[in-house]
Amino acid sequence: MAKKQKKSAKTPSAPLPLSDLLRLPHGPVDLSTLDPRATPGFPGKDKSDAPAATEVIGPELSELQERLYAAGRAAEAGAPSVLLVLQGMDTSGKGGVIRHAIGLVDPQGVKIKAFKAPTADERAHPFLWRITRELPPPGMIGIFDRSQYEDVLVVRVNELVAKSVWSARYRTINNWEAKLAAKGTVIIKCFLHISAEEQKARLLARLDDPSKYWKYNPGDVDERAKWPAYTEAYEAALEKGNTEVAPWYVVPSDRKWYRNWAVAQLLLEHLRALALGWPPADFDVAVERKRVAAS
Ligand code: AMP
Ligand code: MG
């Protein structure tokens, strides 16, 4: 234990808020100018420092999540919630982030939803209907593995609805997110940015390993063939959805260890900014102490 603490104390924390470093600047987005192998703000040398850097985050992240949960229990309606949106091409590591970064906090305080192609029932409703139903209640951290943005990504690329329909959705999403933020949800949108070469390597790795076959979807190769169209769709979604109340963060994701650390760090910084204390007792502590002692 003492050894562990010493190691943590030596690991420097991020020099700048990572929220500043990874925040997508306003204006047109050109993903070819953003390096998927970069490691901005990483407080160590390389991969070998990643476990220690992530370990440092764990205890604080865990305590802040508990404060959020406590706030939700104490004042259900008024408490904030957090929504972490994970978007990225196939194999970009949305599941890996959930395992490694979100795994640092108490699962009871986390609500995870992976959005698949909508069912017939879901398609009979406006596109935000199924998304709205999965929002985190006050005090909870919601994680979206894919999200409302699929309705301007896969839907746009594969022309699943008319252009007039998907093109109106950017504004609809912005308005919906603005309302959500106004009601107390902290929205953190992460684009896990990988290169086409890295995706190829990851797909091949899935084929090389029988324990990864379950992750391999032959359809992913068809989507991969549309890489330029997806890039264009992502650039539009990032640019149009990059609002003050719900900004986009571009997380370089060719290096899994950086990606996992970075998302944990982003979550930590947003929870810190909430500056939550512990809710006060809604009972008389002295009286209760006497009652318990006498019992
Ligand atoms: P995975 O995340 O690998 O389990 O795959 C989920 C699949 O569902 C992906 O191919 C997504 O593109 C697809 N998907 C998610 N949301 C939508 C949507 N709104 N419309 C169509 N396809 C979707
Ligand atoms: Mg998949």
CSV table of N, CA and C and ligand atoms in Angstrom, one decimal, residues 115-118 130 146 150-151 154-155 160, ligand 1:
chain,number,residue,atom,x,y,z
A,115,PHE,N,-26.3,2.1,-28.4
A,115,PHE,CA,-27.4,2.2,-29.4
A,115,PHE,C,-27.1,1.4,-30.7
A,116,LYS,N,-28.0,0.6,-31.1
A,116,LYS,CA,-27.9,-0.2,-32.3
A,116,LYS,C,-28.8,0.4,-33.3
A,117,ALA,N,-28.9,-0.3,-34.5
A,117,ALA,CA,-29.9,0.2,-35.5
A,117,ALA,C,-31.3,0.2,-34.8
A,118,PRO,N,-32.0,1.2,-35.1
A,118,PRO,CA,-33.4,1.3,-34.4
A,118,PRO,C,-34.3,0.2,-34.8
A,130,ARG,N,-36.0,7.5,-28.6
A,130,ARG,CA,-35.3,6.4,-27.9
A,130,ARG,C,-34.1,6.9,-27.2
A,146,ARG,N,-22.4,5.1,-29.0
A,146,ARG,CA,-23.2,5.7,-30.1
A,146,ARG,C,-24.3,6.4,-29.5
A,150,GLU,N,-25.7,9.1,-34.5
A,150,GLU,CA,-25.8,8.1,-35.6
A,150,GLU,C,-26.8,8.5,-36.6
A,151,ASP,N,-27.8,9.4,-36.2
A,151,ASP,CA,-28.8,9.8,-37.1
A,151,ASP,C,-28.4,10.9,-38.1
A,154,VAL,N,-24.3,7.3,-39.8
A,154,VAL,CA,-24.6,6.1,-40.6
A,154,VAL,C,-25.9,6.4,-41.5
A,155,VAL,N,-26.8,7.2,-40.9
A,155,VAL,CA,-28.0,7.5,-41.7
A,155,VAL,C,-27.7,8.4,-42.9
A,160,LEU,N,-30.3,6.6,-45.4
A,160,LEU,CA,-31.4,5.9,-44.8
A,160,LEU,C,-32.7,6.7,-44.8
B,1,AMP,P1,-22.0,-1.9,-32.7
B,1,AMP,O1,-21.8,-0.5,-32.0
B,1,AMP,O2,-20.7,-2.4,-33.3
B,1,AMP,O3,-22.7,-2.9,-31.8
B,1,AMP,O4,-23.0,-1.7,-34.0
B,1,AMP,C1,-24.2,-1.0,-33.8
B,1,AMP,C2,-24.7,-0.7,-35.2
B,1,AMP,O5,-25.9,0.0,-35.1
B,1,AMP,C3,-23.7,0.2,-36.0
B,1,AMP,O6,-23.5,-0.4,-37.3
B,1,AMP,C4,-24.5,1.5,-36.1
B,1,AMP,O7,-24.2,2.2,-37.3
B,1,AMP,C5,-25.9,1.0,-36.1
B,1,AMP,N1,-26.8,2.2,-35.6
B,1,AMP,C6,-26.8,2.8,-34.5
B,1,AMP,N2,-27.7,3.8,-34.5
B,1,AMP,C7,-28.3,3.8,-35.7
B,1,AMP,C8,-29.3,4.6,-36.3
B,1,AMP,N3,-29.9,5.6,-35.6
B,1,AMP,N4,-29.6,4.3,-37.5
B,1,AMP,C9,-29.0,3.2,-38.2
B,1,AMP,N5,-28.1,2.5,-37.7
B,1,AMP,C10,-27.7,2.7,-36.4
